[in-house]
Coordinates of C-alpha atoms and ligand atoms in Angstrom, one line a residue:
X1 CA 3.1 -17.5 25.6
X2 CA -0.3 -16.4 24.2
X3 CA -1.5 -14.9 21.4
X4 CA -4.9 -14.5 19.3
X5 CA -4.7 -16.4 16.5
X6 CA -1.7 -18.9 16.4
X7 CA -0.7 -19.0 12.3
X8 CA 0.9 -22.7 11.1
X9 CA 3.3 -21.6 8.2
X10 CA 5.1 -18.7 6.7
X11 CA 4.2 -19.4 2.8
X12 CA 2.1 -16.8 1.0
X13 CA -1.1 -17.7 3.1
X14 CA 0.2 -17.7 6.5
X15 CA 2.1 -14.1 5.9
X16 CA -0.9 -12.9 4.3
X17 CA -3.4 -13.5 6.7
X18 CA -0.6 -12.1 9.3
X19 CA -0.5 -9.0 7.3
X20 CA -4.7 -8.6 6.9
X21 CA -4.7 -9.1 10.9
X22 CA -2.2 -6.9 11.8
X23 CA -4.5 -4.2 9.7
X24 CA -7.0 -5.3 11.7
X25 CA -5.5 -4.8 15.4
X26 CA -6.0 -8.5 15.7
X27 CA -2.2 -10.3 17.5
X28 CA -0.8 -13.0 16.1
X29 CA 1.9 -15.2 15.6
X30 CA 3.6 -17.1 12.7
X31 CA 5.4 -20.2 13.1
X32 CA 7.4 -21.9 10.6
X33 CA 9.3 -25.1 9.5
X34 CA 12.2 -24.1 7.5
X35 CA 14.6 -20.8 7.4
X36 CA 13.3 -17.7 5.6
X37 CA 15.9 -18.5 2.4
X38 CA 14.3 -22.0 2.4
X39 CA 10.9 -20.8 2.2
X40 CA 12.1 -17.9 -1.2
X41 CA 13.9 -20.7 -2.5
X42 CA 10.7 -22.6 -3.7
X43 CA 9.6 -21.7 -7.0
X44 CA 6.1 -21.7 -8.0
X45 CA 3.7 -20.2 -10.4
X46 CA 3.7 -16.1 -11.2
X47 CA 0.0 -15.4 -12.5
X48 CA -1.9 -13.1 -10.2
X49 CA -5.7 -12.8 -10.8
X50 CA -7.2 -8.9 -10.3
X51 CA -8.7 -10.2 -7.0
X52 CA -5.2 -11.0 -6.2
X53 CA -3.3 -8.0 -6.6
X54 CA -6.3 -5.6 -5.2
X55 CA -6.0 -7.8 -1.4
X56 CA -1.8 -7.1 -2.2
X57 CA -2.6 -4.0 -2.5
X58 CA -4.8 -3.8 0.6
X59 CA -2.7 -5.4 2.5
X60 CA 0.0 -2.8 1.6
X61 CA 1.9 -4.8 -0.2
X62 CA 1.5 -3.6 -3.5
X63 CA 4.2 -1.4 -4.5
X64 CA 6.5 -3.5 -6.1
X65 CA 4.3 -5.5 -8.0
X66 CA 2.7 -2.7 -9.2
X67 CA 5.9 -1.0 -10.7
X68 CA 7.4 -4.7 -11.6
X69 CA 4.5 -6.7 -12.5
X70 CA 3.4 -7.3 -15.7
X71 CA 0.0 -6.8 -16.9
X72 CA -1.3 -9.9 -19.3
X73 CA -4.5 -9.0 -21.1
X74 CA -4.7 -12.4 -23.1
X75 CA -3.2 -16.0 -22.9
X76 CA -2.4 -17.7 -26.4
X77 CA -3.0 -21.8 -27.2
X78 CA -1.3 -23.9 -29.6
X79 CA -3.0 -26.9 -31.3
X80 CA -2.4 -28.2 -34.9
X81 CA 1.3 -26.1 -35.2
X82 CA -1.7 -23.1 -35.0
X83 CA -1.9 -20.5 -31.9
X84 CA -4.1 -19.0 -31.0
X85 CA -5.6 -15.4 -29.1
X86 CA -8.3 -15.7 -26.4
X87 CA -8.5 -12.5 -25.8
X88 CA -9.4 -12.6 -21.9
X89 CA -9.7 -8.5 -21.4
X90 CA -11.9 -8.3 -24.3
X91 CA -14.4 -10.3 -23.2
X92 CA -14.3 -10.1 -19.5
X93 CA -15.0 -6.2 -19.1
X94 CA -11.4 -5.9 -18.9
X95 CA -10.1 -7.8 -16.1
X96 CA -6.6 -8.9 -16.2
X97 CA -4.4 -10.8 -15.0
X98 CA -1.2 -10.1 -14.0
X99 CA 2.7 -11.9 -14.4
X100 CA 4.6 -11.3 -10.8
X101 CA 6.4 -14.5 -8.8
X102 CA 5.2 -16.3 -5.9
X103 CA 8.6 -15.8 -4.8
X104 CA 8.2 -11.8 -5.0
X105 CA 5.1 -12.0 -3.4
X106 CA 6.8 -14.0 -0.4
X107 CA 9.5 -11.5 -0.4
X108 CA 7.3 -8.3 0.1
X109 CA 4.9 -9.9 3.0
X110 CA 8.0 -10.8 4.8
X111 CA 9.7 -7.6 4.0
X112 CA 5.8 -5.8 5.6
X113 CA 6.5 -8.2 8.3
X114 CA 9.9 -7.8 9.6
X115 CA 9.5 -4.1 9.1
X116 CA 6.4 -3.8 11.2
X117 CA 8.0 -5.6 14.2
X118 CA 5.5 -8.3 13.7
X119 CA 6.5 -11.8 15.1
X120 CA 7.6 -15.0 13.7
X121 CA 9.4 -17.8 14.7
X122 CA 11.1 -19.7 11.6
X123 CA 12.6 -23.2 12.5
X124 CA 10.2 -24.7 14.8
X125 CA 10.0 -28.6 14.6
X126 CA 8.3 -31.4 16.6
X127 CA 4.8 -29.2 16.5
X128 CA 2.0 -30.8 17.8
X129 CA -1.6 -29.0 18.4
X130 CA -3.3 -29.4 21.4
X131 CA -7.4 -29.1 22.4
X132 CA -8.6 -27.7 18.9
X133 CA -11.8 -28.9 19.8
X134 CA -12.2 -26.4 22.6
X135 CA -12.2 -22.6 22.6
X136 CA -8.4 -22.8 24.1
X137 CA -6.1 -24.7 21.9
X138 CA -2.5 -24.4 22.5
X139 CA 0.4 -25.7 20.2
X140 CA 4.1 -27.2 21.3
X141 CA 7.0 -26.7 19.6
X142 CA 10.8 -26.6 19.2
X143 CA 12.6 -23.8 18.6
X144 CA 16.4 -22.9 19.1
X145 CA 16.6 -26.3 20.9
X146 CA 13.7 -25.5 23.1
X147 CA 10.3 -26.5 24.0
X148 CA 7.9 -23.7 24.0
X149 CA 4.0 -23.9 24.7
X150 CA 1.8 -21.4 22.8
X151 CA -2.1 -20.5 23.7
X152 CA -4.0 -19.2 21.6
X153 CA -8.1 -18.2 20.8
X154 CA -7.7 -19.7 17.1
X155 CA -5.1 -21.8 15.2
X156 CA -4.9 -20.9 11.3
X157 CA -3.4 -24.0 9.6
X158 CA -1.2 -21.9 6.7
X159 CA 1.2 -24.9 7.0
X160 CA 0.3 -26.6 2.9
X161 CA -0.3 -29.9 1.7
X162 CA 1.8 -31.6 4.0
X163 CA 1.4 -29.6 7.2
X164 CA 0.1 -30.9 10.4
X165 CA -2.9 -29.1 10.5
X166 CA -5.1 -30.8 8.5
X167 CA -3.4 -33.8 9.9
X168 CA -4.9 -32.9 13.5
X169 CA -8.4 -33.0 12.3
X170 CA -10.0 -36.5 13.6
X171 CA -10.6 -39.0 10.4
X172 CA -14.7 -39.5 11.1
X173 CA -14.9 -36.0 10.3
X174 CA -12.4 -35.0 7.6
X175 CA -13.3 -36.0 3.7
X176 CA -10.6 -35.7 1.3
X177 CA -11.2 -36.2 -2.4
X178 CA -8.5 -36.6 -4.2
X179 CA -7.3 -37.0 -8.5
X180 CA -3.6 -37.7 -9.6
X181 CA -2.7 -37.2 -13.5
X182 CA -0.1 -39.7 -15.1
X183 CA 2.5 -36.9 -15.6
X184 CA 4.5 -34.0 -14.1
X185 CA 5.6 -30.8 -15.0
X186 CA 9.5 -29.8 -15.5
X187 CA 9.8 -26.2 -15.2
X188 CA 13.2 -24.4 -16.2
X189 CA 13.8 -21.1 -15.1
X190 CA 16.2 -18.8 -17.3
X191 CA 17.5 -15.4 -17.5
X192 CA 16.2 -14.7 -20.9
X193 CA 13.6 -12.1 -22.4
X194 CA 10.1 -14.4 -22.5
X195 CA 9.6 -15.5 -25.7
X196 CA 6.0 -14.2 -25.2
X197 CA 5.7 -11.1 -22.8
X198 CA 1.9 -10.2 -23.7
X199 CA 0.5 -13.2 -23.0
X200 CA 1.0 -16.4 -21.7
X201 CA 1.2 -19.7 -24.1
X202 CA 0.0 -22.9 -23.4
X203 CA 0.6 -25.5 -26.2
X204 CA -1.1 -28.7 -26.4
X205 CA 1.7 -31.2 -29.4
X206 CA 1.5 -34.7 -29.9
X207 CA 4.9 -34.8 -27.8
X208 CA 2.8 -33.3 -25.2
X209 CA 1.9 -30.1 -22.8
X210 CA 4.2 -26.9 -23.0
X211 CA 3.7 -23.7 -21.2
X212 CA 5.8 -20.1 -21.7
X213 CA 5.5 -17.7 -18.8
X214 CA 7.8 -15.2 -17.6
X215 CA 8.8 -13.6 -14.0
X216 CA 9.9 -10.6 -15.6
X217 CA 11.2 -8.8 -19.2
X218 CA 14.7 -10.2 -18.3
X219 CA 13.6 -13.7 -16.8
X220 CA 11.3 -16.5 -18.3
X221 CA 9.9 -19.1 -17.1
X222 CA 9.1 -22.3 -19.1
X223 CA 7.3 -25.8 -18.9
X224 CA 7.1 -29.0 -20.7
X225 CA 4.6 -32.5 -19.2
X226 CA 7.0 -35.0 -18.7
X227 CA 6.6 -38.8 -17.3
X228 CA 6.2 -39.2 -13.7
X229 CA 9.6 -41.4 -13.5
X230 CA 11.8 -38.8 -15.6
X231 CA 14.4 -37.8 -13.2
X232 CA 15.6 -33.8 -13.5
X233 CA 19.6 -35.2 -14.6
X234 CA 18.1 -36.6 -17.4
X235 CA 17.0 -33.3 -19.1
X236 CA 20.3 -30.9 -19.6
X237 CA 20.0 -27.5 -20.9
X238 CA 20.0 -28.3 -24.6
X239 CA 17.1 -31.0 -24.2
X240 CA 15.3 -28.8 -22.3
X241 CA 14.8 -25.8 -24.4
X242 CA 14.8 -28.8 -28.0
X243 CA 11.7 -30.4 -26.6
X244 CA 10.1 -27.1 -25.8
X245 CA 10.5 -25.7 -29.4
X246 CA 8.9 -29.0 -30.6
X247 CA 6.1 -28.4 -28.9
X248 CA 5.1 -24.9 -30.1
X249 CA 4.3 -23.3 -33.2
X250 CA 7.2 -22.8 -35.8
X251 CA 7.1 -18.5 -35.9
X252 CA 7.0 -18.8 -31.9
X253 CA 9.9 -21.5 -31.6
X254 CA 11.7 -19.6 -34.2
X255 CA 11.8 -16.5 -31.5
X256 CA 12.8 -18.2 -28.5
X257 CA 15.5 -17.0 -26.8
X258 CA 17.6 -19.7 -24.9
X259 CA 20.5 -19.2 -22.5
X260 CA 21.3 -21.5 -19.5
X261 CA 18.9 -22.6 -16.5
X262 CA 19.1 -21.0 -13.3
X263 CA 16.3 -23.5 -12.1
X264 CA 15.1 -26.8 -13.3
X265 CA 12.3 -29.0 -11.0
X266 CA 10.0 -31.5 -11.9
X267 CA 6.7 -31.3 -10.4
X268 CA 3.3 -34.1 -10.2
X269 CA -0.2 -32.9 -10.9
X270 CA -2.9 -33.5 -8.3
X271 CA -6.4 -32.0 -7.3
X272 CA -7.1 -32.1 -4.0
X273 CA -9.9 -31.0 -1.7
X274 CA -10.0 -31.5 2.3
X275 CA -13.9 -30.7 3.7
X276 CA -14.3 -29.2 6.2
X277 CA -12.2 -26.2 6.5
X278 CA -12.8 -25.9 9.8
X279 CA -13.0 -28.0 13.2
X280 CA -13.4 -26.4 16.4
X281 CA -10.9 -23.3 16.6
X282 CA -8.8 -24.3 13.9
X283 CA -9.4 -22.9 10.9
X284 CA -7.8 -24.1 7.1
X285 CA -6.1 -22.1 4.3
X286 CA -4.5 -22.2 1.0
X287 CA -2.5 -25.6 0.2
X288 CA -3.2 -26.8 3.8
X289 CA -7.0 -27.7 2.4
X290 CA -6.7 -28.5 -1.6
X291 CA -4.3 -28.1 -3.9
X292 CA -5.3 -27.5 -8.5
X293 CA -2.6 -28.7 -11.2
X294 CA -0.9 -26.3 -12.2
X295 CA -2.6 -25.3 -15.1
X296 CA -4.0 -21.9 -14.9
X297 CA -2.2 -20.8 -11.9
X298 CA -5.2 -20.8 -9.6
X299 CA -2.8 -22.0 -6.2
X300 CA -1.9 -18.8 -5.2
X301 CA -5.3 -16.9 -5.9
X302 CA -7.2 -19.5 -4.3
X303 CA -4.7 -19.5 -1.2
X304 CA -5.4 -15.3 -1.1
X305 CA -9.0 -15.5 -1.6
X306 CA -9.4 -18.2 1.9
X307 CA -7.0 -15.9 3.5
X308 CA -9.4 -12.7 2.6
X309 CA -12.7 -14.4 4.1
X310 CA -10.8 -15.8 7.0
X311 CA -9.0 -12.9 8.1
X312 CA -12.3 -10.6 7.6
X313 CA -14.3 -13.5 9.6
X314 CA -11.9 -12.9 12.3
X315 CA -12.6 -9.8 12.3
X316 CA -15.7 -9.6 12.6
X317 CA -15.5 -12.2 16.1
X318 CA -12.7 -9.5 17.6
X319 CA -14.3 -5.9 16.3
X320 CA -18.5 -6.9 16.7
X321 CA -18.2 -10.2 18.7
X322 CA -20.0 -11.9 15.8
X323 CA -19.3 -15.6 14.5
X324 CA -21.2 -15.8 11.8
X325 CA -18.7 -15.2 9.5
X326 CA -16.7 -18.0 10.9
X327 CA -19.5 -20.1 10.8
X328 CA -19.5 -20.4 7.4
X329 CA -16.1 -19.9 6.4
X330 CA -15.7 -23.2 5.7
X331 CA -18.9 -23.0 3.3
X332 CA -18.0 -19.9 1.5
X333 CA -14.6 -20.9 1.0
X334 CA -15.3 -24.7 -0.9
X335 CA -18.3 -23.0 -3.5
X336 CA -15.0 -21.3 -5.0
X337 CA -12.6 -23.6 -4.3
X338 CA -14.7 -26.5 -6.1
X339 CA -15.2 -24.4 -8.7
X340 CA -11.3 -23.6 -9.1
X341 CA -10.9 -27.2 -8.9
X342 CA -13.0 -27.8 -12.1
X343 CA -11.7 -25.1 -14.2
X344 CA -8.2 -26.9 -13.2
X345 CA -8.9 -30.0 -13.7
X346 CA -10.8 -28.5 -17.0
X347 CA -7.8 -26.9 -18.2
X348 CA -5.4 -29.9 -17.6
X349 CA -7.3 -32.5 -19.3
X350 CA -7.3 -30.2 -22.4
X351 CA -4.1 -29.2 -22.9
X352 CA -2.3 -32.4 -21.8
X353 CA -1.5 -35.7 -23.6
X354 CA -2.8 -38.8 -21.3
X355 CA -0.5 -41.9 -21.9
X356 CA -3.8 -43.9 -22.3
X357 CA -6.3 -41.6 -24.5
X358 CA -7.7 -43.2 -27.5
X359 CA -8.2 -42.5 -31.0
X360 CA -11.8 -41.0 -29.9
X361 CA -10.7 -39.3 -26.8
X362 CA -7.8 -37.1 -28.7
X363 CA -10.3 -36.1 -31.6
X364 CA -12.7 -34.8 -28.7
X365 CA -10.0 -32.6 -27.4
X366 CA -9.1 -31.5 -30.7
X367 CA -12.7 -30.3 -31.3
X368 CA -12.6 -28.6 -27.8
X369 CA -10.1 -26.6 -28.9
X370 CA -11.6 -25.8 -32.1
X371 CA -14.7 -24.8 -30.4
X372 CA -12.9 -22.8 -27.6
X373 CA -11.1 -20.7 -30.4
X374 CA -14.4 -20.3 -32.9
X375 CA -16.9 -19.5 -30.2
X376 CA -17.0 -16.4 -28.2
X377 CA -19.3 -18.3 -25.6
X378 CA -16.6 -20.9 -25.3
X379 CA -14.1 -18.7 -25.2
X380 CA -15.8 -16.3 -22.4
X381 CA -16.2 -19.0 -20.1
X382 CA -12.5 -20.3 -20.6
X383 CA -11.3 -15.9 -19.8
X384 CA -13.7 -15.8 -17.2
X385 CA -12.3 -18.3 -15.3
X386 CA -8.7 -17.3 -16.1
X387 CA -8.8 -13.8 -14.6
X388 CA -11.0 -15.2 -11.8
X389 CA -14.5 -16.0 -10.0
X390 CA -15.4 -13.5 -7.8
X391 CA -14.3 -14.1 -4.3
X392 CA -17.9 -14.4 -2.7
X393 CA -20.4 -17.0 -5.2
Ligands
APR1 N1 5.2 -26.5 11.2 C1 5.4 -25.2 10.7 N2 5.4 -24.9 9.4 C2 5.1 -25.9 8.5 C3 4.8 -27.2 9.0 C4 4.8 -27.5 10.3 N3 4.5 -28.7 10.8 N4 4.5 -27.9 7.9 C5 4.6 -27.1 6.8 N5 4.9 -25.9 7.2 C6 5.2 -24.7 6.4 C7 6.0 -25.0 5.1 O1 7.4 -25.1 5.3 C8 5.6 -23.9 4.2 O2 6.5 -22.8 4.3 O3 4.0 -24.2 5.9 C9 4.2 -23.4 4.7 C10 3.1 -23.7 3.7 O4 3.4 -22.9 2.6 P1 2.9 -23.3 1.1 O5 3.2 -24.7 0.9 O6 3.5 -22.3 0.2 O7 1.3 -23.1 1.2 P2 0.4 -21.8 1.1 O8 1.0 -20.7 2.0 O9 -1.0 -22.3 1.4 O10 0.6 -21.3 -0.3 C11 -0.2 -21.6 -1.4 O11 1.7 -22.1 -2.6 O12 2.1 -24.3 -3.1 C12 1.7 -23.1 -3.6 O13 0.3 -23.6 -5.4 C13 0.4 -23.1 -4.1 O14 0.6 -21.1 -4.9 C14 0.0 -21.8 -3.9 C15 0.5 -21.4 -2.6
PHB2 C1 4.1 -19.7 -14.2 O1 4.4 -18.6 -14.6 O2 4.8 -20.3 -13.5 C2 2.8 -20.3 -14.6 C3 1.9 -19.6 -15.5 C4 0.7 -20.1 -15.9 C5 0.3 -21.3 -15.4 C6 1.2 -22.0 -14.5 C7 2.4 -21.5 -14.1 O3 -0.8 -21.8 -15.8

């Protein structure tokens, strides 16, 4: 079989750069590891910058978040039993960001997909990629119990953190830097009204981190750091949503609304970076090539804005027979990604409690916070980031 460009995994980068080629007359085809339900079974964040939602709606995709999404123009932090408005529209010109699932967002590119006749083959194991140094790499795989060869003029590795893509990239030329944090997330899904709806809280407490987001008016979406080691049978219902309330301020714990889970996971934190994002005719995307904490939701918008310059720098190869663009995908790509990185890894150390901080490193948080909520410089460069760099820096 051949096709143009060969696409390694059918999470929200892979289907998104299937749907921006498909705009673009360009043939390609999507292979993937698990079963569709497998793939909207994964829960991640729900925070979509502007930049985000404009490519959704580019790539046609919009409609449904654009009727079910909802539109935060601030994000609140607790410190000292205080919270606090930054008000991120205000002082960013207006941008926004907006509340809509990962999962939803999964959901409509597949649904653009399957209605557009475009292919995919969910399933496939024992993939290995072939001759990526040359200008004809080819892939083998397994699918339905058979072997199939695939040829292709580029391979985008869509396939995330653990993928084989990056994987297939030779050591002596692949760097990876890499930061692990001594604590997870456990996130509890529940269909109950968000105890915030206008903006999204993140609480730094003494008993540590706590976040309240929502996927929609009817279903919220919660957080609280826990240790590494804490297993998800340890934490029922009831010690769930206590430990949560301890954590924020007493007027917003005295609104929450609790009811039981329908989901409950416990996550690590890690920033990650993989350089280069490109070796011969394969190309990197999204979680395949770094991965942020968590903490201000950049995944996702990070993952859309590679797809965007990769799909556009294919292109510009199949419309004007011009690699430039390609060239320096790779390049373009890490000045945001890096930057993303930092605002991550920014936002984490802030807002979390580290097992090991001292008496002096707790009171320089403390002030950090003070500062971020009694300067509007401070503030502007904590909304800026929030709602999003723009895509080309
Ligand atoms: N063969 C085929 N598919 C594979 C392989 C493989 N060897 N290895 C992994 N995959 C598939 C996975 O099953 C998964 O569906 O690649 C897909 C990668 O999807 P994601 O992990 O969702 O990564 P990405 O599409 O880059 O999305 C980035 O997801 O993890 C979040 O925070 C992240 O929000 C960000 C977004
Ligand atoms: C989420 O809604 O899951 C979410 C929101 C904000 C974050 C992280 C996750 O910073």
């Amino acid at each position: 079989m051949k096709t143009q460009v060969l696409i390694i995994g059918a999470g929200p980068s892979g289907l998104l750069l299937g749907q921006l080629l498909a705009q673009a007359g360009i043939d390609a085809l999507i292979i993937e590891r698990q079963t569709p339900d497998y793939v909207l079974g994964r829960i991640r964040a729900g925070i979509l910058e502007q930049v985000t939602v404009d490519l959704l709606h580019e790539a046609g995709v919009g409609h449904r978040l654009a009727v079910e999404g909802t539109v935060h123009r601030g994000i609140e932090l607790v410190f000292s039993g205080q919270r606090h408005m930054i008000d991120v529209a205000g002082l960013t010109g207006g941008k926004t960001v907006t509340a809509y699932g990962q999962t939803e967002v999964t959901r409509d590119l597949m649904q653009a997909r399957s209605a557009a006749g475009l292919p995919s083959v969910y399933g496939v194991s024992e993939l290995t990629l072939q001759d990526l140094d040359s200008n004809k790499p080819w892939v083998r795989f397994k699918a339905d119990g058979q072997t199939q060869e695939v040829q292709a003029d580029f391979v985008a590795g869509c396939d995330g953190f653990h993928g084989a893509s990056r994987a297939s990239i030779p050591r002596h030329v692949l760097r990876e830097y890499e930061r692990t944090y001594p604590f997870g997330w456990l996130g509890m899904l529940s269909d109950t009204p968000p105890v915030s709806p206008h903006a999204i809280i993140y609480a730094n407490s003494p008993r540590g981190f706590a976040l309240c987001s929502m996927r929609s008016l009817t279903r919220s979406r919660y957080y609280v750091q826990c240790p590494l080691d804490d297993r998800i049978e340890d934490w029922n219902d009831d010690r769930f949503w206590e430990e949560l309330r301890c954590r924020l301020d007493v007027d917003t714990a005295s609104r929450l609304i609790t009811g039981k889970s329908i989901e409950k996971s416990i996550a690590p934190l890690r920033s990650f970076v993989a350089e280069p994002m490109r070796w011969g005719s394969l190309f990197l995307a999204g979680d395949a090539a770094h991965i942020v904490p968590p903490t201000g939701a950049k995944g996702l918008n990070l993952a859309a804005a590679d797809v965007k310059l990769l799909a556009s720098a294919l292109s510009d190869w199949y419309r004007l027979g011009q690699s430039r663009a390609m060239d320096t995908y790779s390049e373009r790509s890490l000045r945001r990604i890096w930057k993303a990185e930092r605002f991550a890894w920014w936002l984490t150390s802030l807002m979390h409690r580290f097992p090991d901080t001292d008496d002096f490193g707790q009171r320089m948080q403390e002030a950090e916070l003070a500062y971020l909520t009694s300067s509007a410089a401070a503030a502007t460069t904590l909304a800026e980031n929030y709602v999003g760099l723009p895509l080309e820096l």
